[in-house]
Coordinates of C-alpha atoms in Angstrom, one line a residue:
Chain A
M1 CA 2.1 37.1 34.1
K2 CA -1.2 38.2 32.9
V3 CA -0.7 36.8 29.4
S4 CA 0.3 33.4 30.7
F5 CA -2.8 33.4 33.0
I6 CA -5.0 34.1 30.0
K7 CA -3.3 31.4 28.0
S8 CA -3.6 28.7 30.6
G9 CA -7.2 29.7 31.2
L10 CA -7.8 29.5 27.5
S11 CA -6.0 26.2 27.1
A12 CA -8.2 24.7 29.8
L13 CA -11.2 25.9 27.9
F14 CA -9.8 24.4 24.7
L15 CA -9.1 21.1 26.5
A16 CA -12.6 21.0 27.7
A17 CA -13.8 21.8 24.2
L18 CA -11.5 19.1 22.8
L19 CA -12.6 16.5 25.3
A20 CA -16.3 17.3 24.6
G21 CA -15.5 16.8 21.0
C22 CA -13.9 13.5 21.7
S23 CA -17.2 11.8 22.3
S24 CA -18.0 12.0 18.6
N25 CA -15.9 11.6 15.5
P26 CA -13.3 12.6 14.6
V27 CA -10.9 11.6 17.4
V28 CA -8.5 14.5 17.6
D29 CA -4.8 13.5 17.8
E30 CA -4.2 14.2 21.4
Q31 CA -1.1 16.4 22.1
P32 CA 0.2 16.8 25.6
A33 CA -0.7 20.3 26.8
S34 CA 2.6 21.3 28.3
T35 CA 4.6 23.5 25.8
D36 CA 2.1 23.3 23.1
I37 CA -0.2 25.8 24.7
E38 CA 0.2 28.2 21.9
D39 CA -0.2 25.5 19.4
T40 CA -3.4 24.4 21.1
S41 CA -4.8 27.9 21.0
V42 CA -4.4 27.8 17.3
Q43 CA -7.3 25.4 17.0
T44 CA -9.5 28.5 17.2
G45 CA -11.0 27.5 13.8
Q46 CA -12.4 24.3 15.3
V47 CA -14.1 25.8 18.3
D48 CA -17.3 27.8 18.3
S49 CA -16.1 31.4 18.2
S50 CA -18.9 32.5 20.5
E51 CA -17.4 30.5 23.3
I52 CA -14.2 32.4 23.0
E53 CA -16.0 35.7 23.3
D54 CA -18.0 34.4 26.2
A55 CA -14.7 33.7 28.0
A56 CA -13.8 37.4 27.3
V57 CA -10.3 36.5 26.1
D58 CA -8.3 39.1 24.4
V59 CA -7.8 37.5 21.1
E60 CA -4.9 39.8 20.3
A61 CA -2.8 38.3 23.0
I62 CA -2.9 34.8 21.6
A63 CA -0.2 33.5 19.3
A64 CA -1.2 33.2 15.7
D65 CA -2.6 30.0 14.2
T66 CA 0.1 27.5 13.1
I67 CA -2.2 25.1 11.2
F68 CA -3.7 26.1 7.9
Y69 CA -6.5 24.1 6.2
F70 CA -7.2 23.3 2.5
D71 CA -10.0 22.0 0.3
F72 CA -9.9 18.5 -1.3
D73 CA -7.3 18.2 -4.0
K74 CA -6.5 21.9 -3.7
A75 CA -3.5 23.9 -2.6
L76 CA -5.1 27.4 -2.5
L77 CA -4.8 29.3 0.8
K78 CA -8.1 30.0 2.4
P79 CA -8.9 33.6 3.2
E80 CA -9.1 32.7 6.9
S81 CA -5.5 31.7 6.9
R82 CA -4.3 35.2 5.9
A83 CA -4.4 37.0 9.2
A84 CA -2.3 34.4 11.0
L85 CA 0.2 34.1 8.1
L86 CA 0.6 37.9 8.1
E87 CA 1.4 37.7 11.8
H88 CA 3.9 34.9 11.2
S89 CA 5.6 36.8 8.5
A90 CA 5.9 39.9 10.7
M91 CA 7.3 37.8 13.5
L92 CA 9.8 36.0 11.2
Q93 CA 11.0 39.2 9.8
G94 CA 11.4 40.9 13.2
N95 CA 12.9 37.8 14.8
P96 CA 14.2 35.4 12.2
R97 CA 14.2 31.7 13.0
N98 CA 14.2 28.5 10.9
V99 CA 10.7 27.2 10.4
R100 CA 9.5 24.0 8.9
L101 CA 6.3 23.8 6.9
E102 CA 4.8 20.3 7.0
G103 CA 2.2 19.6 4.3
H104 CA -0.5 17.0 4.7
A105 CA -3.4 15.4 2.8
D106 CA -6.4 13.4 3.7
E107 CA -6.5 9.7 3.1
R108 CA -8.5 9.9 -0.1
G109 CA -6.7 9.3 -3.3
T110 CA -3.3 7.7 -3.8
R111 CA -0.4 8.0 -1.5
E112 CA 2.3 9.4 -3.8
Y113 CA -0.2 11.8 -5.4
N114 CA -1.0 13.0 -1.9
M115 CA 2.7 13.4 -1.1
A116 CA 2.8 15.8 -4.1
L117 CA -0.3 17.5 -2.9
G118 CA 1.0 18.0 0.6
E119 CA 4.2 19.6 -0.8
R120 CA 2.1 21.9 -3.0
R121 CA 0.2 23.1 0.0
A122 CA 3.3 23.7 2.0
Q123 CA 4.8 25.6 -1.0
A124 CA 1.7 27.7 -1.2
V125 CA 2.2 28.8 2.5
K126 CA 5.9 29.3 1.8
E127 CA 5.2 31.5 -1.2
F128 CA 2.8 33.6 0.8
L129 CA 5.4 34.2 3.5
V130 CA 8.2 35.0 1.0
L131 CA 5.9 37.5 -0.8
Q132 CA 5.5 39.2 2.6
G133 CA 9.3 39.5 2.9
V134 CA 10.3 36.4 4.8
S135 CA 13.7 35.1 3.7
P136 CA 13.1 31.8 1.8
S137 CA 16.3 30.4 3.4
L138 CA 14.5 30.3 6.7
I139 CA 11.8 28.0 5.4
E140 CA 12.0 24.3 5.0
V141 CA 9.2 22.5 3.2
I142 CA 8.4 18.8 3.8
S143 CA 5.4 16.8 2.8
Y144 CA 4.0 13.8 4.7
G145 CA 1.2 13.2 2.3
E146 CA -1.5 11.1 4.1
E147 CA 1.1 9.4 6.3
R148 CA 0.5 11.5 9.4
A149 CA -3.1 12.1 10.1
A150 CA -4.1 14.6 12.8
A151 CA -7.6 13.2 13.1
Y152 CA -8.8 9.6 12.6
G153 CA -11.9 8.4 11.0
S154 CA -13.1 8.3 7.4
N155 CA -15.5 11.2 7.4
D156 CA -15.6 14.8 6.2
D157 CA -14.7 16.2 9.7
A158 CA -11.5 14.1 9.9
W159 CA -10.6 14.7 6.3
G160 CA -11.0 18.5 6.8
L161 CA -8.6 18.4 9.8
N162 CA -6.1 16.4 7.9
R163 CA -5.8 18.6 4.8
R164 CA -3.4 21.0 6.4
V165 CA 0.0 22.7 6.6
E166 CA 1.6 22.9 10.0
L167 CA 4.1 25.6 10.7
K168 CA 6.8 24.4 13.2
Chain B
M1 CA -10.6 6.5 29.7
G2 CA -11.2 6.0 26.0
H3 CA -7.6 6.6 25.4
K4 CA -6.5 4.0 28.0
I5 CA -8.6 1.4 26.3
L6 CA -7.2 2.3 23.0
A7 CA -3.7 2.1 24.3
L8 CA -4.4 -1.2 25.8
L9 CA -5.8 -2.5 22.6
L10 CA -2.8 -1.3 20.7
L11 CA -0.6 -2.9 23.2
M12 CA -2.4 -6.2 22.7
M13 CA -2.0 -5.9 19.0
V14 CA 1.7 -5.2 19.3
S15 CA 2.3 -8.1 21.6
S16 CA 0.6 -10.5 19.2
A17 CA 2.4 -9.0 16.3
S18 CA 5.0 -11.7 16.1
Y19 CA 2.5 -14.3 15.1
S20 CA 0.0 -12.1 13.4
E21 CA 0.3 -13.1 9.8
L22 CA -2.3 -12.1 7.3
V23 CA -5.3 -14.4 7.4
I24 CA -7.2 -14.9 4.2
R25 CA -11.0 -15.1 3.9
V26 CA -12.5 -15.7 0.5
T27 CA -15.6 -13.6 0.1
Q28 CA -16.6 -14.4 -3.4
G29 CA -15.6 -17.2 -5.8
N30 CA -16.1 -18.3 -9.3
D31 CA -19.6 -19.3 -10.4
K32 CA -18.6 -22.7 -11.7
P33 CA -15.5 -23.7 -9.8
T34 CA -13.6 -26.9 -10.8
K35 CA -14.0 -29.7 -8.2
I36 CA -10.7 -31.0 -7.0
A37 CA -9.7 -33.4 -4.2
I38 CA -6.3 -33.0 -2.6
A39 CA -5.6 -36.2 -0.8
P40 CA -3.5 -35.9 2.4
I41 CA 0.1 -36.4 1.4
D42 CA 1.6 -39.8 2.3
Q43 CA 4.4 -38.6 4.6
G44 CA 6.0 -42.0 4.9
G45 CA 6.5 -41.4 8.7
I46 CA 8.5 -38.2 8.1
K47 CA 7.5 -35.6 10.7
I48 CA 6.8 -32.1 9.3
S49 CA 5.2 -29.1 10.8
E50 CA 3.2 -28.2 7.8
D51 CA 0.1 -29.9 6.3
I52 CA 1.1 -29.8 2.6
S53 CA -2.3 -30.8 1.3
R54 CA -4.1 -28.1 3.3
I55 CA -1.7 -25.5 1.9
V56 CA -2.4 -26.6 -1.6
E57 CA -6.2 -26.6 -0.9
S58 CA -6.2 -23.1 0.4
D59 CA -4.0 -21.9 -2.5
L60 CA -6.5 -23.3 -5.0
Q61 CA -9.5 -22.1 -3.1
R62 CA -8.0 -18.6 -3.0
S63 CA -7.8 -18.5 -6.7
G64 CA -11.6 -18.8 -6.7
L65 CA -11.5 -21.2 -9.6
F66 CA -11.6 -24.4 -7.5
K67 CA -13.8 -26.1 -4.9
T68 CA -12.0 -28.6 -2.9
I69 CA -13.5 -31.9 -1.6
E70 CA -13.6 -32.2 2.2
R71 CA -11.0 -34.5 3.7
R72 CA -13.6 -36.2 5.9
D73 CA -15.6 -37.3 2.8
M74 CA -12.6 -39.1 1.2
L75 CA -12.8 -42.9 1.1
A76 CA -9.0 -43.4 0.8
F77 CA -5.8 -41.4 1.0
P78 CA -3.7 -42.7 -2.0
G79 CA -0.1 -41.5 -2.2
R80 CA 0.6 -42.7 -5.7
A81 CA -1.4 -42.7 -9.0
Q82 CA -1.3 -46.5 -9.1
D83 CA -3.1 -46.7 -5.7
V84 CA -6.1 -44.7 -6.9
Y85 CA -9.5 -46.3 -7.3
Y86 CA -11.3 -43.9 -9.6
R87 CA -14.7 -45.1 -8.5
D88 CA -14.1 -43.8 -4.9
W89 CA -13.5 -40.3 -6.3
R90 CA -16.3 -40.4 -9.0
L91 CA -18.7 -41.0 -6.1
L92 CA -17.6 -37.7 -4.6
G93 CA -18.3 -35.9 -7.8
T94 CA -14.7 -34.5 -8.1
E95 CA -13.3 -33.8 -11.5
Y96 CA -9.6 -34.0 -10.4
L97 CA -7.6 -35.6 -7.7
V98 CA -4.1 -34.8 -6.5
A99 CA -2.1 -37.6 -4.7
G100 CA 1.4 -37.2 -3.3
Q101 CA 4.1 -38.9 -1.4
L102 CA 7.0 -37.5 0.6
R103 CA 10.3 -39.4 1.0
S104 CA 13.8 -38.7 2.3
I105 CA 16.5 -38.6 -0.4
G106 CA 19.4 -38.1 2.0
S107 CA 21.6 -35.1 3.1
G108 CA 18.6 -33.6 4.8
R109 CA 16.7 -33.4 1.5
Y110 CA 13.1 -34.5 0.9
Q111 CA 11.3 -35.2 -2.3
L112 CA 7.6 -34.7 -2.9
E113 CA 6.3 -36.7 -5.8
F114 CA 2.7 -35.9 -6.8
S115 CA 0.3 -36.8 -9.5
L116 CA -2.7 -34.9 -10.9
L117 CA -5.5 -37.3 -12.1
N118 CA -8.5 -36.6 -14.2
V119 CA -11.2 -38.6 -12.5
T120 CA -13.7 -38.3 -15.4
A121 CA -11.2 -39.5 -18.0
Q122 CA -9.6 -41.9 -15.5
K123 CA -6.1 -40.9 -16.4
T124 CA -3.0 -39.3 -14.9
V125 CA -2.4 -36.0 -16.5
L126 CA 0.7 -34.9 -14.6
T127 CA 3.4 -36.4 -12.4
H128 CA 6.0 -34.2 -10.9
K129 CA 8.8 -34.2 -8.3
V130 CA 10.0 -31.3 -6.2
S131 CA 12.5 -31.5 -3.4
G132 CA 13.8 -29.3 -0.6
S133 CA 14.9 -29.2 3.0
I134 CA 12.6 -29.8 6.0
T135 CA 12.2 -26.0 6.4
Q136 CA 11.0 -25.7 2.8
M137 CA 7.8 -27.7 3.0
R138 CA 5.6 -24.6 2.4
D139 CA 7.7 -23.9 -0.7
L140 CA 7.1 -27.5 -1.9
A141 CA 3.4 -27.1 -1.3
H142 CA 3.2 -23.9 -3.3
L143 CA 5.2 -25.4 -6.2
M144 CA 2.7 -28.3 -6.2
S145 CA -0.2 -25.7 -6.3
D146 CA 1.5 -23.9 -9.2
K147 CA 1.8 -27.1 -11.3
V148 CA -1.7 -28.2 -10.6
Y149 CA -3.2 -24.8 -11.3
E150 CA -1.2 -24.4 -14.6
E151 CA -2.1 -27.9 -15.8
I152 CA -5.9 -27.3 -15.3
T153 CA -6.2 -23.6 -16.2
G154 CA -3.4 -23.1 -18.7
I155 CA -2.2 -20.1 -16.7
R156 CA 1.1 -20.2 -14.8
G157 CA 0.5 -20.4 -11.1
A158 CA 1.7 -17.6 -8.9
F159 CA 1.5 -19.3 -5.5
S160 CA 5.2 -19.4 -5.0
T161 CA 5.5 -15.6 -5.2
R162 CA 5.7 -13.0 -2.5
L163 CA 4.0 -9.9 -1.3
A164 CA 5.7 -6.8 0.1
Y165 CA 3.6 -4.4 2.2
V166 CA 3.8 -1.7 4.8
T167 CA 2.2 -1.8 8.2
A168 CA 1.7 1.1 10.5
V169 CA 0.9 0.9 14.2
R170 CA 0.2 4.0 16.3
K171 CA 0.6 3.8 20.1
N172 CA 0.6 6.9 22.4
N173 CA 1.3 9.1 19.4
I174 CA 4.3 7.0 18.5
Y175 CA 4.2 5.4 15.1
T176 CA 5.9 2.2 14.1
Y177 CA 6.2 1.6 10.4
R178 CA 7.2 -1.8 9.1
L179 CA 8.1 -3.0 5.6
N180 CA 7.4 -6.7 5.4
V181 CA 7.7 -9.4 2.9
A182 CA 5.4 -12.5 3.1
D183 CA 4.4 -15.5 0.9
A184 CA 1.6 -14.7 -1.5
D185 CA -0.8 -16.4 1.0
G186 CA 0.3 -14.1 3.8
A187 CA 2.3 -16.7 5.7
R188 CA 6.0 -16.5 6.8
E189 CA 6.0 -12.7 7.2
K190 CA 9.5 -11.3 7.4
L191 CA 10.5 -7.8 8.5
V192 CA 12.5 -5.8 5.9
L193 CA 12.7 -2.5 7.7
E194 CA 11.2 -0.9 10.8
S195 CA 11.1 2.8 11.5
A196 CA 9.4 5.4 13.6
E197 CA 9.1 7.6 10.4
P198 CA 7.0 6.8 7.4
I199 CA 7.9 4.0 4.9
M200 CA 6.2 4.1 1.5
S201 CA 6.0 2.8 -2.0
P202 CA 7.8 -0.6 -2.1
S203 CA 8.8 -1.6 -5.6
W204 CA 10.3 -5.0 -6.6
S205 CA 13.4 -5.3 -8.8
S206 CA 12.6 -7.4 -11.8
N207 CA 14.6 -10.4 -10.5
G208 CA 12.7 -10.3 -7.2
K209 CA 15.9 -10.0 -5.1
E210 CA 15.7 -6.4 -4.1
L211 CA 13.1 -3.8 -3.0
A212 CA 13.2 -0.1 -3.5
Y213 CA 11.2 2.1 -1.1
V214 CA 10.8 5.5 0.4
S215 CA 11.9 6.0 4.0
F216 CA 11.6 9.2 6.1
E217 CA 14.2 7.9 8.5
T218 CA 16.6 10.9 7.7
G219 CA 13.8 13.3 8.6
R220 CA 12.7 13.7 5.0
P221 CA 11.8 11.3 2.3
A222 CA 14.6 9.4 0.5
I223 CA 14.7 6.4 -1.8
F224 CA 16.6 3.3 -0.8
R225 CA 17.3 -0.1 -2.3
Q226 CA 17.7 -3.1 -0.2
N227 CA 18.8 -6.7 -1.0
L228 CA 16.3 -9.1 0.6
V229 CA 18.8 -11.9 1.2
T230 CA 21.8 -9.9 2.6
A231 CA 19.7 -7.0 4.0
E232 CA 22.4 -4.7 2.5
R233 CA 20.9 -1.3 1.7
Q234 CA 21.8 1.8 -0.2
Q235 CA 20.4 5.3 -0.2
L236 CA 19.8 6.3 -3.8
T237 CA 18.5 9.9 -3.4
N238 CA 18.8 12.8 -0.9
F239 CA 17.3 15.7 -2.7
T240 CA 15.3 18.7 -1.3
G241 CA 11.6 18.0 -1.6
L242 CA 9.9 14.9 -2.8
N243 CA 11.9 11.7 -3.3
G244 CA 9.2 9.2 -4.2
A245 CA 7.4 6.6 -6.2
P246 CA 10.4 4.4 -7.2
S247 CA 9.7 2.0 -10.0
W248 CA 12.4 -0.5 -11.2
S249 CA 12.8 -0.9 -15.0
P250 CA 12.0 -4.3 -16.5
D251 CA 15.7 -4.9 -17.3
G252 CA 16.7 -3.8 -13.8
T253 CA 19.2 -1.1 -14.9
K254 CA 17.1 2.0 -14.3
M255 CA 14.7 3.4 -11.8
A256 CA 11.9 5.8 -12.5
M257 CA 11.0 8.1 -9.6
V258 CA 9.5 11.5 -8.6
L259 CA 11.7 14.3 -7.5
S260 CA 10.7 17.9 -6.8
K261 CA 14.3 19.3 -6.4
D262 CA 13.6 21.8 -9.2
G263 CA 10.5 23.1 -7.5
N264 CA 7.8 20.9 -8.8
P265 CA 7.1 17.1 -8.8
E266 CA 8.6 15.7 -12.0
I267 CA 9.4 12.2 -13.3
Y268 CA 13.1 11.3 -13.4
L269 CA 15.1 8.4 -14.5
L270 CA 18.0 7.1 -12.4
D271 CA 20.6 5.0 -14.3
L272 CA 21.6 2.5 -11.6
Q273 CA 25.0 1.9 -13.3
S274 CA 26.2 5.4 -13.9
N275 CA 24.1 7.0 -11.0
K276 CA 23.0 9.7 -13.4
F277 CA 19.6 11.3 -13.2
S278 CA 17.7 12.5 -16.2
R279 CA 14.5 14.5 -16.1
L280 CA 11.6 13.2 -18.2
T281 CA 8.7 15.6 -17.6
R282 CA 8.5 19.4 -17.5
H283 CA 5.2 20.6 -16.4
F284 CA 3.9 22.8 -13.5
A285 CA 1.3 20.1 -12.6
I286 CA 1.8 17.1 -10.3
D287 CA 3.5 14.3 -12.2
T288 CA 3.9 11.2 -10.2
E289 CA 3.5 7.4 -9.8
P290 CA 5.6 6.2 -12.9
T291 CA 5.4 2.6 -13.9
W292 CA 7.0 0.8 -16.8
M293 CA 5.5 -0.5 -20.0
R294 CA 6.9 -4.1 -20.6
D295 CA 9.2 -3.0 -23.4
G296 CA 11.0 -0.5 -21.1
K297 CA 10.5 2.3 -23.7
S298 CA 7.5 4.0 -22.1
L299 CA 6.2 4.9 -18.7
L300 CA 2.6 5.3 -17.5
F301 CA 2.2 8.0 -14.8
T302 CA -0.4 10.1 -13.0
S303 CA -0.7 13.8 -13.7
D304 CA -3.2 16.5 -12.9
R305 CA -2.1 18.7 -15.8
G306 CA -5.6 18.4 -17.3
G307 CA -7.2 19.6 -14.1
T308 CA -7.9 16.3 -12.4
P309 CA -5.5 13.4 -11.8
Q310 CA -5.4 11.2 -14.9
I311 CA -3.2 8.5 -16.5
Y312 CA -0.7 9.6 -19.1
K313 CA 1.8 7.6 -21.2
L314 CA 5.3 9.0 -21.7
N315 CA 7.7 7.9 -24.5
I316 CA 11.1 8.0 -22.8
A317 CA 13.1 8.7 -26.0
T318 CA 10.9 11.5 -27.4
K319 CA 9.4 12.7 -24.1
A320 CA 6.1 12.8 -25.9
T321 CA 3.1 12.4 -23.5
E322 CA -0.4 11.1 -24.3
R323 CA -3.4 11.2 -22.0
L324 CA -5.0 7.8 -21.7
T325 CA -8.0 8.1 -19.3
F326 CA -10.9 10.4 -19.7
N327 CA -13.6 8.5 -17.8
G328 CA -14.0 9.6 -14.2
N329 CA -12.7 12.5 -12.1
Y330 CA -9.7 10.7 -10.5
N331 CA -7.6 8.1 -12.2
A332 CA -4.2 7.4 -10.6
R333 CA -1.5 4.9 -9.6
P334 CA -1.4 2.7 -12.7
N335 CA 0.0 -0.8 -12.4
L336 CA 0.4 -2.9 -15.6
A337 CA -0.7 -6.5 -15.9
P338 CA 1.7 -8.9 -17.5
D339 CA -0.2 -8.9 -20.8
G340 CA 1.2 -5.4 -21.2
R341 CA -2.3 -4.2 -22.3
T342 CA -4.4 -4.1 -19.1
M343 CA -3.7 -1.8 -16.3
A344 CA -5.1 -1.7 -12.8
L345 CA -5.6 1.7 -11.4
V346 CA -7.3 3.8 -8.7
H347 CA -10.5 5.1 -10.2
R348 CA -13.2 7.5 -9.0
Q349 CA -16.3 8.0 -11.2
T350 CA -17.8 10.6 -8.9
D351 CA -17.5 9.9 -5.2
T352 CA -15.9 6.6 -4.3
F353 CA -12.4 5.4 -4.9
H354 CA -12.4 1.9 -6.5
I355 CA -9.9 -0.3 -8.3
A356 CA -10.6 -0.5 -12.0
S357 CA -9.0 -2.2 -14.9
F358 CA -8.3 -0.2 -18.1
D359 CA -7.7 -1.7 -21.5
L360 CA -4.9 0.3 -23.2
K361 CA -6.1 -0.8 -26.6
T362 CA -9.8 -0.3 -26.4
G363 CA -9.9 2.4 -23.7
R364 CA -12.5 0.4 -21.8
M365 CA -12.6 1.0 -18.0
I366 CA -14.2 -1.6 -15.7
E367 CA -14.7 -1.0 -12.0
L368 CA -13.7 -4.2 -10.2
T369 CA -14.2 -3.5 -6.4
E370 CA -17.1 -2.7 -4.2
T371 CA -15.0 -1.7 -1.2
R372 CA -14.2 2.0 -0.5
L373 CA -11.1 4.1 -0.3
D374 CA -9.3 1.5 -2.4
E375 CA -5.8 2.2 -3.4
S376 CA -2.4 0.8 -4.4
P377 CA -3.4 -2.0 -6.8
T378 CA -0.7 -4.5 -7.7
V379 CA -1.3 -7.2 -10.3
A380 CA 0.0 -10.8 -9.8
P381 CA 2.8 -11.8 -12.1
N382 CA 0.4 -14.3 -13.8
G383 CA -2.2 -11.6 -14.3
A384 CA -5.0 -13.5 -12.5
M385 CA -5.5 -11.3 -9.4
I386 CA -5.0 -7.8 -8.1
I387 CA -4.2 -7.1 -4.5
Y388 CA -5.0 -3.6 -3.2
A389 CA -5.3 -1.7 0.0
T390 CA -8.7 -0.7 1.4
K391 CA -10.5 0.1 4.6
Q392 CA -12.5 -2.1 6.9
G393 CA -14.0 0.2 9.5
D394 CA -11.1 2.4 10.4
R395 CA -8.5 -0.2 9.7
G396 CA -6.4 -0.4 6.6
V397 CA -6.5 -3.9 5.2
L398 CA -5.4 -5.7 2.0
A399 CA -8.0 -7.2 -0.3
A400 CA -7.9 -9.1 -3.6
V401 CA -10.0 -9.1 -6.7
S402 CA -9.6 -11.1 -9.9
L403 CA -9.2 -9.1 -13.2
D404 CA -12.6 -10.3 -14.3
A405 CA -14.0 -9.3 -10.8
G406 CA -15.4 -12.8 -10.3
V407 CA -13.2 -13.6 -7.3
R408 CA -12.7 -11.5 -4.2
Y409 CA -11.0 -12.0 -0.9
V410 CA -9.7 -10.0 2.0
L411 CA -6.5 -10.4 3.9
P412 CA -7.2 -9.0 7.4
S413 CA -4.3 -8.5 9.7
S414 CA -4.3 -8.2 13.4
I415 CA -1.6 -5.5 13.5
G416 CA -2.6 -1.8 12.9
D417 CA -3.0 -0.7 9.3
V418 CA -1.8 -2.7 6.3
R419 CA -1.1 -0.8 3.1
E420 CA 0.8 -0.5 -0.1
P421 CA 1.0 -4.1 -1.3
A422 CA 3.5 -4.9 -4.0
W423 CA 3.3 -8.3 -5.7
S424 CA 6.7 -9.8 -6.5
P425 CA 7.6 -11.0 -10.0
F426 CA 7.9 -14.8 -10.5
L427 CA 10.8 -15.9 -8.3
R428 CA 11.7 -19.2 -10.0

């Protein structure tokens, strides 16, 4: 009960943050709030962390990030992705389920090269999870290259949001 | 609110999609274009829905090499060479004149007889007849353009060729991807495939009758081939991982492609007769975007094995690879011109992605475009122009540039993003 209250309160906060963000570029790909509340909360990286503390939310109670970001033409996991990935590997070992890692690239560079880059990023996430003990048979990797942008606009902010791996 | 407007705009775009062919706007032409007058065709009372002379005019203008004389300035509309008074045309300062006549030859067939006249020399340099049905008037016009262009420039015309490309429209988070084929001037767009999942990397068979492409319709990428006349299609690959970048061999018997089934993107060859795959590269780097050399014995491809994406050449028999590009921090997606020596590619010197040409003999790289985020260059089968994908605002559009960078035009579309152009081979 309490957790769900916190979550919905948080999601409202995030929606507000997202809406506020909408006035300037990039336009964030709008997902319906419904079942994606946990996914939405993953956007922590995008929101000013002080706002979260102001709201006095117990960060521990929130589901781990499911989107992991990368640098241009790179497939190295960023240090800030570690905590969430450790949490996912613990969850997947305790409660095994099939997951899909979708790798993406920003629009710069060529489409087929970006397909390969997206796959390399998703493989990097998979390798991390497998190293932590997750069974590789649970993990499917697929690359969408630059074909499925999360944010629109040809600018650094949009590109940063698009260089990602989504855990589904 | 903003989203509602966006949705409405998208809706309007979709509803106009059925007649939203690519419209061409020439942004830069040759410094000294040849002046040519295309007199309106004498139709002999035959009713046709196309203005043949206008089609020829816009073909020649688009090449950037010609300046056409305004129809309203013409003193006469001769249909045959013997009806031409050279003085009338000398007054207009035109170097060449095209006159033509259409007549019925029975069984629903029509013949277009046309002449190209050199006004300065006062002589007929070419007379030619083409024929077709009432629905083929655009084809007759493009054939006329081909003949005139070749006679004057010495280069085979490519106006009768086609363009394959992908469009993507996003509405309420639902995507519609379409693979289309249109005439080289953007007219007569025809749908090849429509899907809610991505479609990528169209590649023409060497006879121009089939397309290979990547479709995600099965939930993951797979390579298909499709006959353009019968629409019959066949799924060629279904491997774990990447199934991408198909490229048909010049003799049509093989297809180069990228597969990552062994854990890493590598170049493979599929023998289309035996259905056997053979692996050509073996490197932990990204190897992708293979394209054939004219002799069918080597491939050009993109690899980041040297730290940044660069172009390499691969000998199919020996598997020996050689790095070709060193200038710039991103060189990718090679596409060879018909001379077998010049390649178009995506090139980034430091920041901006442009289309460049690269001479395989001298190693000279020349940036051709001034647009940004340029990709997917495809060279016309006569080697005169390159069509590529670029951005106008946030829209993906196609643009063209000549190999000497002297001519440029854009092909804006009213539907969503247009991308991944692939120029057909000569079709006749």
